[in-house]
CSV table of C-alpha atoms in Angstrom, one decimal:
chain,number,residue,atom,x,y,z
A,27,MET,CA,-8.3,-77.8,-45.2
A,28,SER,CA,-5.7,-78.1,-48.0
A,29,SER,CA,-2.1,-79.2,-47.3
A,30,SER,CA,1.1,-79.0,-49.3
A,31,ARG,CA,2.6,-82.0,-47.5
A,32,ILE,CA,3.7,-84.9,-49.7
A,33,LEU,CA,3.5,-88.3,-48.0
A,34,GLY,CA,6.4,-90.7,-48.5
A,35,VAL,CA,5.1,-94.1,-49.6
A,36,GLY,CA,6.7,-97.5,-49.2
A,37,ILE,CA,5.4,-100.4,-51.4
A,38,ILE,CA,5.6,-104.0,-50.3
A,39,GLY,CA,4.5,-106.1,-53.2
A,40,ALA,CA,5.2,-105.0,-56.8
A,41,GLY,CA,2.9,-107.5,-58.5
A,42,GLU,CA,0.0,-107.1,-60.9
A,43,VAL,CA,-2.3,-105.0,-58.7
A,44,PHE,CA,0.5,-102.4,-58.0
A,45,GLN,CA,1.7,-102.2,-61.6
A,46,VAL,CA,-1.8,-101.8,-63.0
A,47,CYS,CA,-3.8,-100.0,-60.3
A,48,HIS,CA,-1.9,-98.5,-57.3
A,49,GLY,CA,1.3,-97.5,-59.1
A,50,PRO,CA,-0.3,-95.4,-61.9
A,51,CYS,CA,-2.7,-93.7,-59.5
A,52,LEU,CA,-0.1,-92.8,-57.0
A,53,PHE,CA,2.2,-91.6,-59.8
A,54,LEU,CA,-0.6,-89.2,-61.0
A,55,LEU,CA,-1.2,-88.0,-57.4
A,56,SER,CA,2.3,-86.6,-57.2
A,57,HIS,CA,1.1,-83.6,-55.3
A,58,GLN,CA,0.1,-85.9,-52.4
A,59,TYR,CA,2.4,-88.9,-52.6
A,60,LYS,CA,5.9,-89.9,-53.6
A,61,ILE,CA,6.9,-93.5,-53.7
A,62,GLU,CA,10.3,-93.7,-51.8
A,63,SER,CA,10.9,-97.4,-51.5
A,64,ILE,CA,9.6,-100.6,-53.0
A,65,CYS,CA,10.0,-104.3,-52.2
A,66,ASP,CA,9.3,-107.6,-53.9
A,67,ILE,CA,10.7,-111.1,-53.7
A,68,SER,CA,10.8,-111.3,-57.6
A,69,GLN,CA,13.7,-109.3,-58.9
A,70,THR,CA,11.9,-109.1,-62.3
A,71,GLN,CA,8.9,-107.3,-60.8
A,72,LEU,CA,11.0,-105.2,-58.5
A,73,ASN,CA,13.4,-103.9,-61.2
A,74,HIS,CA,10.5,-103.3,-63.6
A,75,SER,CA,8.4,-101.3,-61.1
A,76,ALA,CA,11.3,-99.3,-59.6
A,77,THR,CA,12.4,-98.2,-63.1
A,78,LYS,CA,8.9,-97.6,-64.5
A,79,PHE,CA,7.7,-95.5,-61.5
A,80,HIS,CA,11.1,-93.8,-60.8
A,81,ILE,CA,11.4,-95.2,-57.3
A,82,PRO,CA,14.8,-94.4,-55.7
A,83,HIS,CA,15.1,-97.3,-53.3
A,84,LYS,CA,14.4,-101.0,-54.0
A,85,THR,CA,14.9,-104.1,-51.9
A,86,SER,CA,13.8,-107.7,-51.4
A,87,GLU,CA,13.6,-107.1,-47.6
A,88,PRO,CA,10.2,-105.7,-46.3
A,89,GLN,CA,11.7,-104.4,-43.1
A,90,GLU,CA,13.9,-102.0,-45.2
A,91,VAL,CA,10.8,-100.4,-46.6
A,92,ILE,CA,9.3,-100.1,-43.1
A,93,ASP,CA,12.4,-98.6,-41.6
A,94,HIS,CA,13.1,-96.2,-44.5
A,95,PRO,CA,13.3,-92.7,-43.1
A,96,LYS,CA,11.3,-91.1,-45.9
A,97,VAL,CA,8.4,-93.5,-45.7
A,98,ASP,CA,5.3,-92.3,-43.9
A,99,VAL,CA,2.8,-94.9,-45.0
A,100,VAL,CA,3.5,-98.5,-46.0
A,101,PHE,CA,1.3,-100.0,-48.7
A,102,ILE,CA,0.9,-103.8,-48.2
A,103,LEU,CA,0.0,-105.3,-51.6
A,104,THR,CA,1.3,-108.8,-51.1
A,105,SER,CA,-0.5,-112.1,-50.9
A,106,ASP,CA,-3.2,-112.4,-48.2
A,107,ASP,CA,-1.1,-114.7,-46.0
A,108,SER,CA,1.5,-112.0,-45.2
A,109,HIS,CA,-0.8,-109.0,-44.6
A,110,GLU,CA,-0.9,-109.6,-40.8
A,111,ALA,CA,2.9,-109.8,-40.2
A,112,LEU,CA,3.6,-106.8,-42.4
A,113,ALA,CA,0.9,-104.7,-40.9
A,114,ILE,CA,2.0,-105.4,-37.4
A,115,ALA,CA,5.7,-104.7,-38.2
A,116,SER,CA,4.7,-101.4,-39.8
A,117,LEU,CA,2.5,-100.3,-36.9
A,118,LYS,CA,5.2,-101.3,-34.4
A,119,ALA,CA,7.5,-98.9,-36.3
A,120,ASN,CA,4.8,-96.2,-36.0
A,121,LYS,CA,4.3,-96.2,-39.8
A,122,HIS,CA,0.8,-95.7,-41.2
A,123,VAL,CA,-0.5,-98.7,-43.0
A,124,PHE,CA,-2.6,-99.1,-46.2
A,125,VAL,CA,-3.4,-102.8,-46.5
A,126,GLU,CA,-5.3,-104.2,-49.4
A,127,LYS,CA,-8.4,-106.2,-48.8
A,128,PRO,CA,-8.8,-108.7,-47.4
A,129,MET,CA,-7.0,-107.3,-44.4
A,130,THR,CA,-6.5,-111.0,-43.3
A,131,LEU,CA,-8.4,-114.3,-43.3
A,132,SER,CA,-9.1,-115.1,-39.7
A,133,ILE,CA,-10.7,-113.3,-36.7
A,134,PRO,CA,-7.7,-114.0,-34.4
A,135,SER,CA,-5.4,-112.5,-37.0
A,136,ALA,CA,-7.6,-109.4,-37.2
A,137,GLU,CA,-7.5,-109.1,-33.4
A,138,ARG,CA,-3.7,-109.2,-33.4
A,139,ILE,CA,-3.6,-106.4,-36.0
A,140,LEU,CA,-6.1,-104.3,-34.0
A,141,ALA,CA,-3.9,-104.8,-30.8
A,142,ALA,CA,-0.9,-103.6,-32.7
A,143,GLN,CA,-2.7,-100.5,-34.0
A,144,ASN,CA,-3.9,-99.8,-30.4
A,145,ASP,CA,-0.3,-99.8,-29.2
A,146,SER,CA,0.9,-97.6,-32.2
A,147,LYS,CA,0.9,-93.9,-32.9
A,148,ALA,CA,0.0,-94.8,-36.5
A,149,LYS,CA,-3.3,-95.6,-38.3
A,150,ALA,CA,-4.4,-98.5,-40.5
A,151,PHE,CA,-6.6,-98.0,-43.6
A,152,VAL,CA,-8.0,-101.1,-45.4
A,153,GLY,CA,-8.3,-100.9,-49.2
A,154,TYR,CA,-11.9,-101.4,-50.1
A,155,MET,CA,-11.8,-99.2,-53.1
A,156,ARG,CA,-15.3,-99.8,-54.4
A,157,ARG,CA,-16.6,-98.1,-51.2
A,158,TYR,CA,-14.9,-94.8,-52.3
A,159,ALA,CA,-16.3,-94.7,-55.8
A,160,PRO,CA,-17.8,-91.2,-56.3
A,161,SER,CA,-21.0,-92.7,-57.8
A,162,TYR,CA,-21.4,-94.9,-54.7
A,163,VAL,CA,-20.7,-92.2,-52.1
A,164,ASN,CA,-22.8,-89.6,-53.8
A,165,ALA,CA,-25.5,-90.8,-56.2
A,166,PHE,CA,-26.2,-94.4,-55.0
A,167,LYS,CA,-26.4,-93.5,-51.3
A,168,ARG,CA,-28.6,-90.5,-52.1
A,169,GLU,CA,-31.0,-92.6,-54.2
A,170,ILE,CA,-31.4,-95.5,-51.8
A,171,ALA,CA,-31.9,-93.0,-48.9
A,172,ALA,CA,-35.2,-92.1,-50.7
A,173,ILE,CA,-36.5,-95.7,-50.5
A,174,PRO,CA,-38.5,-95.7,-47.2
A,175,LYS,CA,-38.8,-99.5,-47.1
A,176,ILE,CA,-36.5,-102.0,-48.8
A,177,LEU,CA,-38.3,-105.1,-50.1
A,178,TYR,CA,-35.3,-107.0,-51.5
A,179,ALA,CA,-31.7,-106.5,-52.6
A,180,ARG,CA,-29.2,-108.4,-54.7
A,181,VAL,CA,-25.4,-108.4,-54.5
A,182,ARG,CA,-23.7,-109.9,-57.6
A,183,ASP,CA,-20.1,-110.2,-58.8
A,184,PHE,CA,-19.3,-112.2,-61.9
A,185,SER,CA,-16.0,-110.7,-62.6
A,186,GLY,CA,-14.8,-112.7,-65.6
A,187,PRO,CA,-11.1,-113.4,-66.4
A,188,ASN,CA,-8.9,-110.8,-64.9
A,189,ALA,CA,-6.1,-111.5,-67.3
A,190,GLN,CA,-8.1,-110.4,-70.3
A,191,PHE,CA,-8.8,-107.0,-68.7
A,192,VAL,CA,-5.3,-106.6,-67.4
A,193,ASN,CA,-3.7,-107.4,-70.8
A,194,GLN,CA,-5.9,-104.7,-72.5
A,195,SER,CA,-5.4,-102.1,-69.8
A,196,GLY,CA,-2.4,-100.3,-71.5
A,197,THR,CA,-0.3,-100.7,-68.4
A,198,PHE,CA,2.2,-103.2,-69.8
A,199,GLN,CA,2.7,-105.1,-66.6
A,200,VAL,CA,5.4,-107.7,-66.0
A,201,LYS,CA,4.8,-110.9,-64.1
A,202,GLY,CA,7.9,-112.5,-62.5
A,203,THR,CA,8.4,-116.1,-61.7
A,204,ASP,CA,11.8,-115.8,-60.2
A,205,PHE,CA,10.9,-116.4,-56.5
A,206,PRO,CA,13.4,-117.5,-53.9
A,207,PRO,CA,13.7,-121.2,-53.1
A,208,GLY,CA,11.2,-122.1,-50.5
A,209,ALA,CA,9.0,-119.0,-50.9
A,210,ASN,CA,5.9,-120.9,-52.0
A,211,GLU,CA,6.3,-123.4,-49.2
A,212,GLU,CA,6.5,-120.6,-46.6
A,213,ARG,CA,3.5,-119.0,-48.2
A,214,ASN,CA,1.5,-122.2,-48.0
A,215,GLN,CA,2.4,-122.7,-44.4
A,216,ARG,CA,1.2,-119.2,-43.5
A,217,PHE,CA,-2.1,-119.9,-45.3
A,218,GLU,CA,-2.5,-123.1,-43.4
A,219,SER,CA,-2.1,-121.3,-40.1
A,220,LEU,CA,-4.8,-118.9,-41.1
A,221,PHE,CA,-7.1,-121.7,-42.3
A,222,LYS,CA,-6.8,-123.4,-38.9
A,223,GLU,CA,-7.9,-120.2,-37.2
A,224,ALA,CA,-10.8,-119.6,-39.7
A,225,PHE,CA,-12.0,-123.2,-39.2
A,226,PRO,CA,-11.0,-124.0,-35.6
A,227,GLY,CA,-11.1,-127.7,-34.7
A,228,GLN,CA,-12.1,-128.8,-38.2
A,229,GLU,CA,-10.4,-130.7,-40.9
A,230,ILE,CA,-9.0,-128.3,-43.5
A,231,THR,CA,-10.2,-129.6,-46.8
A,232,ASP,CA,-9.5,-128.1,-50.2
A,233,GLU,CA,-13.1,-127.0,-50.4
A,234,LYS,CA,-12.6,-124.9,-47.2
A,235,ARG,CA,-9.4,-123.5,-48.5
A,236,ARG,CA,-11.0,-122.4,-51.8
A,237,LEU,CA,-14.0,-120.9,-49.9
A,238,CYS,CA,-11.8,-118.9,-47.5
A,239,ARG,CA,-9.6,-117.6,-50.3
A,240,PHE,CA,-12.7,-116.7,-52.5
A,241,LEU,CA,-14.5,-114.8,-49.8
A,242,GLY,CA,-11.3,-113.0,-48.9
A,243,SER,CA,-10.6,-112.0,-52.5
A,244,LEU,CA,-13.7,-111.4,-54.6
A,245,GLY,CA,-16.2,-111.8,-51.8
A,246,SER,CA,-14.8,-109.1,-49.6
A,247,HIS,CA,-15.4,-106.5,-52.3
A,248,ASP,CA,-19.1,-107.2,-52.4
A,249,LEU,CA,-19.9,-108.1,-48.8
A,250,SER,CA,-18.1,-105.1,-47.5
A,251,LEU,CA,-20.0,-102.9,-49.9
A,252,MET,CA,-23.2,-104.6,-48.8
A,253,ARG,CA,-22.4,-103.9,-45.2
A,254,GLU,CA,-22.0,-100.2,-45.7
A,255,THR,CA,-25.1,-100.0,-47.8
A,256,LEU,CA,-27.5,-102.2,-45.8
A,257,GLY,CA,-25.8,-102.8,-42.4
A,258,PHE,CA,-24.8,-106.2,-40.9
A,259,PRO,CA,-27.2,-109.1,-41.7
A,260,GLU,CA,-29.2,-110.7,-38.9
A,261,ALA,CA,-28.5,-114.2,-40.2
A,262,VAL,CA,-27.3,-116.3,-43.1
A,263,LEU,CA,-30.4,-118.2,-44.1
A,264,GLY,CA,-28.7,-120.4,-46.7
A,265,ALA,CA,-25.4,-120.8,-48.6
A,266,SER,CA,-24.1,-122.8,-51.5
A,267,ALA,CA,-20.5,-123.5,-52.5
A,268,ASN,CA,-20.0,-124.8,-56.0
A,269,ASP,CA,-16.5,-123.6,-56.8
A,270,PRO,CA,-15.9,-121.3,-58.7
A,271,PHE,CA,-19.4,-120.0,-57.9
A,272,TYR,CA,-20.8,-119.2,-54.5
A,273,SER,CA,-24.1,-117.8,-53.2
A,274,ALA,CA,-25.9,-117.0,-50.0
A,275,ILE,CA,-29.3,-115.7,-48.8
A,276,LEU,CA,-29.1,-113.2,-45.9
A,277,SER,CA,-31.7,-111.6,-43.7
A,278,PHE,CA,-32.0,-107.9,-42.9
A,279,ARG,CA,-34.5,-105.6,-41.3
A,280,ASN,CA,-35.7,-102.1,-42.2
A,281,SER,CA,-35.8,-99.4,-39.5
A,282,ASP,CA,-39.5,-100.2,-38.9
A,283,GLY,CA,-38.6,-103.8,-38.1
A,284,SER,CA,-39.9,-105.3,-41.3
A,285,PRO,CA,-37.7,-108.1,-42.8
A,286,TYR,CA,-36.2,-108.4,-46.2
A,287,SER,CA,-33.8,-110.8,-47.8
A,288,VAL,CA,-30.6,-110.2,-49.8
A,289,THR,CA,-29.2,-112.6,-52.4
A,290,TYR,CA,-25.4,-112.7,-52.7
A,291,GLU,CA,-24.0,-114.4,-55.8
A,292,SER,CA,-20.5,-114.5,-57.1
A,293,GLY,CA,-18.1,-116.5,-59.3
A,294,ILE,CA,-15.4,-116.4,-61.9
A,295,ASP,CA,-15.9,-117.8,-65.4
A,296,SER,CA,-14.1,-117.2,-68.7
A,297,VAL,CA,-16.6,-114.8,-70.2
A,298,PRO,CA,-14.8,-111.3,-70.4
A,299,SER,CA,-17.8,-109.4,-69.1
A,300,PHE,CA,-17.6,-107.7,-65.7
A,301,ASP,CA,-21.0,-108.0,-64.1
A,302,ALA,CA,-20.7,-106.5,-60.6
A,303,HIS,CA,-23.6,-104.6,-58.9
A,304,ILE,CA,-25.8,-104.0,-55.9
A,305,ALA,CA,-29.5,-103.6,-56.6
A,306,VAL,CA,-32.0,-102.4,-54.0
A,307,TYR,CA,-35.7,-102.8,-54.5
A,308,GLY,CA,-38.4,-100.7,-52.9
A,309,SER,CA,-42.2,-100.6,-53.6
A,310,THR,CA,-42.0,-97.8,-56.2
A,311,LYS,CA,-38.3,-97.5,-56.8
A,312,ARG,CA,-35.3,-99.7,-57.9
A,313,VAL,CA,-31.7,-98.5,-57.6
A,314,SER,CA,-28.6,-100.3,-58.7
A,315,ILE,CA,-24.9,-99.4,-58.9
A,316,LYS,CA,-22.9,-101.1,-61.6
A,317,TYR,CA,-19.1,-101.5,-61.4
A,318,ASP,CA,-16.7,-102.4,-64.2
A,319,SER,CA,-13.2,-103.9,-64.1
A,320,PRO,CA,-10.9,-101.8,-61.9
A,321,TYR,CA,-8.0,-103.0,-64.1
A,322,VAL,CA,-9.0,-100.5,-66.8
A,323,LYS,CA,-8.6,-97.0,-65.4
A,324,GLY,CA,-11.6,-94.7,-65.7
A,325,LEU,CA,-14.3,-97.1,-66.8
A,326,PRO,CA,-17.7,-95.5,-65.7
A,327,ILE,CA,-19.4,-96.7,-62.5
A,328,THR,CA,-23.1,-95.8,-63.0
A,329,VAL,CA,-26.2,-95.7,-60.9
A,330,GLU,CA,-29.4,-96.8,-62.6
A,331,VAL,CA,-32.8,-95.8,-61.2
A,332,GLU,CA,-36.2,-97.1,-62.2
A,333,GLU,CA,-39.3,-95.5,-60.5
A,334,LEU,CA,-42.9,-94.5,-60.8
A,335,ASN,CA,-43.2,-90.7,-61.3
A,336,GLU,CA,-46.1,-88.6,-60.1
A,337,HIS,CA,-48.1,-89.4,-63.2
A,338,GLY,CA,-47.9,-93.2,-62.6
A,339,GLU,CA,-45.4,-93.6,-65.4
A,340,ILE,CA,-42.1,-95.6,-65.4
A,341,GLN,CA,-39.1,-93.3,-65.3
A,342,ARG,CA,-35.5,-94.4,-65.9
A,343,ARG,CA,-32.4,-92.4,-65.0
A,344,SER,CA,-28.7,-93.1,-65.3
A,345,VAL,CA,-26.4,-91.2,-63.0
A,346,LEU,CA,-22.6,-90.9,-63.2
A,347,SER,CA,-21.1,-88.8,-60.4
A,348,SER,CA,-17.6,-88.8,-61.8
A,349,TYR,CA,-15.2,-90.6,-64.2
A,350,GLU,CA,-12.6,-90.6,-61.4
A,351,ASP,CA,-11.6,-94.2,-60.7
A,352,CYS,CA,-12.1,-95.9,-57.3
A,353,TYR,CA,-8.4,-96.1,-56.5
A,354,THR,CA,-7.8,-92.4,-57.1
A,355,ALA,CA,-10.8,-91.5,-54.9
A,356,GLU,CA,-9.6,-93.9,-52.2
A,357,PHE,CA,-6.1,-92.5,-52.1
A,358,GLN,CA,-7.3,-89.0,-51.8
A,359,GLU,CA,-9.4,-90.1,-48.8
A,360,LEU,CA,-6.4,-91.8,-47.4
A,361,TYR,CA,-4.4,-88.5,-47.7
A,362,GLU,CA,-7.2,-86.6,-46.0
A,363,SER,CA,-7.2,-89.1,-43.1
A,364,LEU,CA,-3.4,-89.2,-42.6
A,365,VAL,CA,-2.7,-85.5,-43.2
A,366,ASN,CA,-5.8,-83.6,-42.2
A,367,GLY,CA,-7.3,-86.0,-39.6
A,368,LYS,CA,-10.4,-87.1,-41.5
A,369,PRO,CA,-11.9,-90.2,-39.8
A,370,ILE,CA,-11.1,-93.4,-41.6
A,371,LYS,CA,-14.1,-95.3,-42.9
A,372,THR,CA,-12.5,-98.6,-43.8
A,373,THR,CA,-10.8,-99.3,-40.4
A,374,VAL,CA,-9.4,-102.5,-38.9
A,375,GLU,CA,-12.6,-102.8,-36.9
A,376,ASP,CA,-14.7,-102.4,-40.0
A,377,ALA,CA,-12.7,-105.0,-41.9
A,378,SER,CA,-13.1,-107.4,-39.0
A,379,GLN,CA,-16.8,-107.4,-39.6
A,380,ASP,CA,-16.2,-109.1,-43.0
A,381,LEU,CA,-14.5,-112.0,-41.1
A,382,LYS,CA,-17.5,-112.3,-38.8
A,383,LEU,CA,-19.7,-112.5,-41.8
A,384,PHE,CA,-17.5,-115.1,-43.5
A,385,ASP,CA,-17.7,-117.2,-40.3
A,386,MET,CA,-21.5,-117.0,-40.5
A,387,ILE,CA,-21.3,-118.4,-44.0
A,388,TYR,CA,-18.9,-121.1,-43.0
A,389,ARG,CA,-21.2,-122.2,-40.2
A,390,LYS,CA,-24.2,-122.3,-42.5
A,391,LEU,CA,-22.4,-124.4,-45.1
A,392,GLY,CA,-21.3,-126.7,-42.3
A,393,ASN,CA,-24.8,-127.4,-41.2
């Protein structure tokens, strides 16, 4: 069912990801969205974004965005430490929420967000954009459905230096450093509270801090995609944390009960090559989906298939469902959910599963 309704958007967080990804996509989806208000603690980022995207109201106070009468949905694009408080405040005001992944960093924090949603008339949508890529939803899922028994799978994300992709994206972003006095200290305190919940009763070391932040940032992309593709793992068999690279071996089962393992490997180096994929191996067919940097709009996301044909020959196919980028596809799904009632895939409950998986990895590393 089509609709002519335009959703009013409030933005909290006018940093790099908004300027490069969310802002341009929302601007081009002007038949569905209009940004009515924007907030940031950096006046440099705030003024730049408000001018560039023709946003009529700007403020350094998040509650002003939430309370704005023309705002239907609040986009929370801030640092991970503030997601919970902003999501709860928005839901209490009965404003819909789009919160970027990670939704939060601890299970108790996720439970508080869920409780707020349950008491609200509004909905929350978590921004796992890779799960909305047309090539993932269409070609990749279709191809792996034809594998009767999975023998092995690999989840990889070596993302390279974001700055190099951003600086070549043609979006001309501005990064402010004019933060209010005490802002960094307050941010660190919020992170420490989340770390204490993520590692209850444990000493919070720098290694734990880095691991938690890594899994929340880059890791949540891949592990969330893995969950939708393969389900939730039975166990974490092994894990390694050698910052800035992390890996794990996880166990799964096919529908017939037969086991298989999945390797997760991820890290950030200085090589400007974005190597992110999921590969699934069957006895006569291999299927992978390969992602490129989301900071350059429209880069193709392709599905690669290798299989034996009916003649016993190796056959290779490359499938591209659409050049439409993940964010644009995701925001159209968000619109369908908020306006036309389509069920949300990336819910608060779904995002909470990432945190349970993180905890399994923490426990394995602690053994």
